[in-house]
PDB file of C-alpha atoms in Angstrom:
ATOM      1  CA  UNK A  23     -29.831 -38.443 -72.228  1.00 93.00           C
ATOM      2  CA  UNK A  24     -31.225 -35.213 -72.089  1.00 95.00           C
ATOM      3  CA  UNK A  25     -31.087 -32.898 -75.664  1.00 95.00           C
ATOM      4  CA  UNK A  26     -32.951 -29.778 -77.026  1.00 94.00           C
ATOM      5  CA  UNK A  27     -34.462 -28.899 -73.640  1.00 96.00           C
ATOM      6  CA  UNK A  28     -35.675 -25.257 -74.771  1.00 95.00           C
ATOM      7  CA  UNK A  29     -38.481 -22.555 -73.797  1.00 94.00           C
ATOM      8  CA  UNK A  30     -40.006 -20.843 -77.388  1.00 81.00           C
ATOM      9  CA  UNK A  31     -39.775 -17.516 -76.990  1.00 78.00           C
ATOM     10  CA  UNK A  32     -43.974 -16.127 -78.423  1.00 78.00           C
ATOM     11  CA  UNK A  33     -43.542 -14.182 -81.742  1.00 68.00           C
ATOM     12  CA  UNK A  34     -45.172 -11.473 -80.156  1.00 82.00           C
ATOM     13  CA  UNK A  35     -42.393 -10.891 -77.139  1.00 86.00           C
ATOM     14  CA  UNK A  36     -41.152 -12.350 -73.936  1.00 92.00           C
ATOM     15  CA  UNK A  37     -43.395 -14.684 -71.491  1.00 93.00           C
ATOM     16  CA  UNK A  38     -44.836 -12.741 -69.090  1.00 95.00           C
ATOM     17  CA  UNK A  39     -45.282 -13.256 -65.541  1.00 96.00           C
ATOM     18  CA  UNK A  40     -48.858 -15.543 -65.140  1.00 96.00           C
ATOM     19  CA  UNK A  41     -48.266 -17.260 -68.180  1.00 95.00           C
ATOM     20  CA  UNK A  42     -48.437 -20.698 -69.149  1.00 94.00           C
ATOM     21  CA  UNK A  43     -44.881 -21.693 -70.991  1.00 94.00           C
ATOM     22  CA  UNK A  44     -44.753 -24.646 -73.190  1.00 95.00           C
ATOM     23  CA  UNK A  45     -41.072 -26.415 -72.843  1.00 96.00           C
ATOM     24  CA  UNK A  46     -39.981 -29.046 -75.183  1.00 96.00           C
ATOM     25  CA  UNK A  47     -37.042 -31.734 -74.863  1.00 96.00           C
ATOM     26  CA  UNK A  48     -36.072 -34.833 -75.800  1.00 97.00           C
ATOM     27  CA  UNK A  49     -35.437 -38.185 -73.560  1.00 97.00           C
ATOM     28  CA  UNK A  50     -33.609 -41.072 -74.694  1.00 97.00           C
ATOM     29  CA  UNK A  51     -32.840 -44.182 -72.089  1.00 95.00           C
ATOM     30  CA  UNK A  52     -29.607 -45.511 -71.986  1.00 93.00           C
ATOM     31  CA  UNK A  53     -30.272 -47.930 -69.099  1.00 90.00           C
ATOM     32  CA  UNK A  54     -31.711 -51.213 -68.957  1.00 92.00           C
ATOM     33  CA  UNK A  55     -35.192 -50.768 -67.897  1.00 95.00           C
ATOM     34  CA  UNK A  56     -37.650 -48.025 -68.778  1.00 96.00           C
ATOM     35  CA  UNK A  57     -37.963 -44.891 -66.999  1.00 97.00           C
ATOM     36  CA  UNK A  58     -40.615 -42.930 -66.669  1.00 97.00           C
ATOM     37  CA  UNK A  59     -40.794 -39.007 -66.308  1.00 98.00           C
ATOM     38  CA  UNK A  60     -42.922 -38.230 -63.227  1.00 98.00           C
ATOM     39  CA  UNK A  61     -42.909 -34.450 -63.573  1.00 97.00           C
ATOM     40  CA  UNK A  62     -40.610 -31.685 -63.017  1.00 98.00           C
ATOM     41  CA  UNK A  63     -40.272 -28.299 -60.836  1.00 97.00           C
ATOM     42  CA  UNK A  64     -38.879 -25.113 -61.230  1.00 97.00           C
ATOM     43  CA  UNK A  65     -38.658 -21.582 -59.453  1.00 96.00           C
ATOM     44  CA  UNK A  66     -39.958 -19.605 -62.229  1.00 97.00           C
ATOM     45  CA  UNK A  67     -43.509 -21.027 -61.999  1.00 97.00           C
ATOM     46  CA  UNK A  68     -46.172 -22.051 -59.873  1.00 97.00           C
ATOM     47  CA  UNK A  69     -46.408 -25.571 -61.002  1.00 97.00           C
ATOM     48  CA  UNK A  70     -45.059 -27.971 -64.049  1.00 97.00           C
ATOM     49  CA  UNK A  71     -47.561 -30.516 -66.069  1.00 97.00           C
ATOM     50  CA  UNK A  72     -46.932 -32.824 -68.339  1.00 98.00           C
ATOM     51  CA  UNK A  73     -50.048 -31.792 -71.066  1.00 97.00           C
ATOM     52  CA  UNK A  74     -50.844 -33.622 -74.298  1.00 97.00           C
ATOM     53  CA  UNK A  75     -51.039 -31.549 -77.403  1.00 95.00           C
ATOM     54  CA  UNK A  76     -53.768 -30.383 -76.699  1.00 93.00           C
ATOM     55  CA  UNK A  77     -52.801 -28.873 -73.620  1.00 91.00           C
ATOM     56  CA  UNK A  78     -55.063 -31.076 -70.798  1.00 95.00           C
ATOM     57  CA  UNK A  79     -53.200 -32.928 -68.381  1.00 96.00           C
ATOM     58  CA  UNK A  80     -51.898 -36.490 -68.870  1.00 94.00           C
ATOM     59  CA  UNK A  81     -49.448 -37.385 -66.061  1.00 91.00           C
ATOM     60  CA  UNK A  82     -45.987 -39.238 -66.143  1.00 97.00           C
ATOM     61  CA  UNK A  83     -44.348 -40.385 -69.401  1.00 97.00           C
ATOM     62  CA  UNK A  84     -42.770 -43.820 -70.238  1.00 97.00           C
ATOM     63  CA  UNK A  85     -39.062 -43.627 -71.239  1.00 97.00           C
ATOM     64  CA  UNK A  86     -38.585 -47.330 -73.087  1.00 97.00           C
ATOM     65  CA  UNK A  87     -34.913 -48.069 -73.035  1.00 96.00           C
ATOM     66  CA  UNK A  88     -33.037 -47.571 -76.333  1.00 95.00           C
ATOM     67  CA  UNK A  89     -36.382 -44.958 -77.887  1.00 94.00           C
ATOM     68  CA  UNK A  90     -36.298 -41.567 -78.696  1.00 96.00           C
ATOM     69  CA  UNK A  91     -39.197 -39.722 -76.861  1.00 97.00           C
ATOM     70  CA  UNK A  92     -39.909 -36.434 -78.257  1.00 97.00           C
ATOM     71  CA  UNK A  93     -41.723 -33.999 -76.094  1.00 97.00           C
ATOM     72  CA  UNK A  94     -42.633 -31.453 -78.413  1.00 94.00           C
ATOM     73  CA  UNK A  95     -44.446 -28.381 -79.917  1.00 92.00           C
ATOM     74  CA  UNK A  96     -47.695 -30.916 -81.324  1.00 94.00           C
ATOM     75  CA  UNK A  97     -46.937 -33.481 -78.916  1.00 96.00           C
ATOM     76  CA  UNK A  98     -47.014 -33.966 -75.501  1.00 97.00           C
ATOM     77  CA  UNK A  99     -44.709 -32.164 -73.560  1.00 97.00           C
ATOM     78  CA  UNK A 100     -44.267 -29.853 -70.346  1.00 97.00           C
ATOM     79  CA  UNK A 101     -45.723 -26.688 -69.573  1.00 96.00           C
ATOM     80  CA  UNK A 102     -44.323 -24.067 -67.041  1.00 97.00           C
ATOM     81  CA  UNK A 103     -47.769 -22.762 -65.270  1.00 97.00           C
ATOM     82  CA  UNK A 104     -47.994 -19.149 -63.908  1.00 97.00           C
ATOM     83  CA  UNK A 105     -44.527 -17.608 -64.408  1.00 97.00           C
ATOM     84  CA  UNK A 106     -43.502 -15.810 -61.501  1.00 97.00           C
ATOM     85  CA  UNK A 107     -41.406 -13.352 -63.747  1.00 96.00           C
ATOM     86  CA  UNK A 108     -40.489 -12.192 -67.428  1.00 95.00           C
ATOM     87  CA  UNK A 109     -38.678 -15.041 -69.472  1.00 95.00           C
ATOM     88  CA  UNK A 110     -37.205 -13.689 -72.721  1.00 92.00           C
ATOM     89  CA  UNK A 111     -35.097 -14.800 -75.600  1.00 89.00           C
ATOM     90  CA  UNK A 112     -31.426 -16.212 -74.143  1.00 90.00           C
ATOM     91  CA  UNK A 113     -32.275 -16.348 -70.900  1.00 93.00           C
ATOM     92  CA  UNK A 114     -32.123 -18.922 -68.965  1.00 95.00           C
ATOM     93  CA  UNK A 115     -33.717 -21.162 -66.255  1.00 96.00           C
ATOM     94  CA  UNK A 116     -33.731 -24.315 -63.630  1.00 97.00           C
ATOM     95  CA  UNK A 117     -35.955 -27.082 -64.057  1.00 98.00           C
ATOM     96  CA  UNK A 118     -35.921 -30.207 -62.018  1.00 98.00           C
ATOM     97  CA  UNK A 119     -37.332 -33.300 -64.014  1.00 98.00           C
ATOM     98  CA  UNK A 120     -38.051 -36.047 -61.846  1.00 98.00           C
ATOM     99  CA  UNK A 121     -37.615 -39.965 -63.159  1.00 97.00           C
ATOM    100  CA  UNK A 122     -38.859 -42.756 -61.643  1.00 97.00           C
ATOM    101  CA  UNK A 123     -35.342 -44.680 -61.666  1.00 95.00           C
ATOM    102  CA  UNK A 124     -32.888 -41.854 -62.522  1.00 94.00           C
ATOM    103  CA  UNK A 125     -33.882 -39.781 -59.920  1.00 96.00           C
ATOM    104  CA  UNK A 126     -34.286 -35.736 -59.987  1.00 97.00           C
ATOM    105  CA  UNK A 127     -32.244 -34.131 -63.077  1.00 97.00           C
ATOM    106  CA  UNK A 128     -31.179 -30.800 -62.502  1.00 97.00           C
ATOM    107  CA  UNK A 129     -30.316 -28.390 -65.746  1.00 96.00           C
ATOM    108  CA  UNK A 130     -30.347 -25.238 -66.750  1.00 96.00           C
ATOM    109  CA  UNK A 131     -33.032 -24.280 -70.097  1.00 95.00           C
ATOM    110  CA  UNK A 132     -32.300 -22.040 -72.631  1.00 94.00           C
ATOM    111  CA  UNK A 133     -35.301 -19.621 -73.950  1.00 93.00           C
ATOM    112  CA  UNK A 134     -34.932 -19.515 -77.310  1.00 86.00           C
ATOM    113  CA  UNK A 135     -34.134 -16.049 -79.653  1.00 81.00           C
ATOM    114  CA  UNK A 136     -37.261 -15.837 -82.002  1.00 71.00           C
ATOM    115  CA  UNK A 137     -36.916 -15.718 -85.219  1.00 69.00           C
ATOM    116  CA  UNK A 138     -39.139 -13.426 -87.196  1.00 57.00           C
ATOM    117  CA  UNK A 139     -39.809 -14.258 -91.003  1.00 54.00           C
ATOM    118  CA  UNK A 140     -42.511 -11.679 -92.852  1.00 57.00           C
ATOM    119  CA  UNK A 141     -43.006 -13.725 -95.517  1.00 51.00           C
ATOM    120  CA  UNK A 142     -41.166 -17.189 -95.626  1.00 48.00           C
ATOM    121  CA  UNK A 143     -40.880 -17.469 -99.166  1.00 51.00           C
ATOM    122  CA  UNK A 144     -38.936 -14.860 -99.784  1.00 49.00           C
ATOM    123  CA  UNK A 145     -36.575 -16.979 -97.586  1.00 47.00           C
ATOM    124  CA  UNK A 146     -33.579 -18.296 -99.531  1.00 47.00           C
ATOM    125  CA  UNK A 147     -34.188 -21.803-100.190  1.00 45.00           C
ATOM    126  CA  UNK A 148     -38.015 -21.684 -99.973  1.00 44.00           C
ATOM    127  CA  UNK A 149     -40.209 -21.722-102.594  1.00 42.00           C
ATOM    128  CA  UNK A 150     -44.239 -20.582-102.952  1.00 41.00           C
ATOM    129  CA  UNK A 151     -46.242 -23.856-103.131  1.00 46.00           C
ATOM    130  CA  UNK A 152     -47.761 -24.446-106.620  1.00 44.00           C
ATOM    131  CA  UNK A 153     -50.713 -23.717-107.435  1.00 47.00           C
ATOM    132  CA  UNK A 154     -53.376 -26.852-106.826  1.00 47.00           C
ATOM    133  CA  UNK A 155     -50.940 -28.880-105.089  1.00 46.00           C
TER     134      UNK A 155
END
């Protein structure tokens, strides 16, 4: 299963063709033997990585059957390299994510709308942290 396969949107406006595009999803094997995710392609960038955190390379990604793998904003997850055009909030592109068993999985990812908070704790339901703690 595939969820929450999204591009981020930058709080300062859309990707921009040449940029590097972080793009987050979650895995979770069904089967009966792991998986792993060799990579992934698309047409709106030169190349896809798998990066750590940190951004440096790291390569394919186990997939243990019945574990949620969370590739993520402070985690290792994929990044679209070079754009070849303008991505911005609700639009939409291919990517091809390639599994060692499961094949090449086709789907369509969403660019997320930003949202913009000034100062978060004026948001209802947040509160200033205390003072010392």
């Amino acid at each position: 299963m595939i969820r929450y396969a999204h591009i981020a949107e930058p709080p300062d406006g859309p990707w921009e063709p040449g940029d590097d595009t972080p793009f987050y999803l979650w895995l979770f094997n069904q089967g009966e033997d792991t998986d792993r995710l060799l990579g992934a392609e698309t047409t709106v960038a030169r190349s896809v990585d798998i990066v750590r955190a940190d951004g440096t390379v790291r390569g394919p990604v186990d997939v243990p059957t019945r574990e949620l793998i969370e590739l993520e904003k402070g985690r290792t997850h994929l990044l679209l390299r070079n754009l070849s055009r303008q991505i911005r909030g609700g639009d939409y592109v291919w990517v091809t994510l390639r599994f060692e068993r499961a094949g090449e999985v086709a789907l369509q990812v969403h660019s997320q709308v930003p949202t913009y908070v000034e100062d978060a704790t004026d948001a209802p339901g947040l509160t200033s942290p205390s003072p010392g703690g």
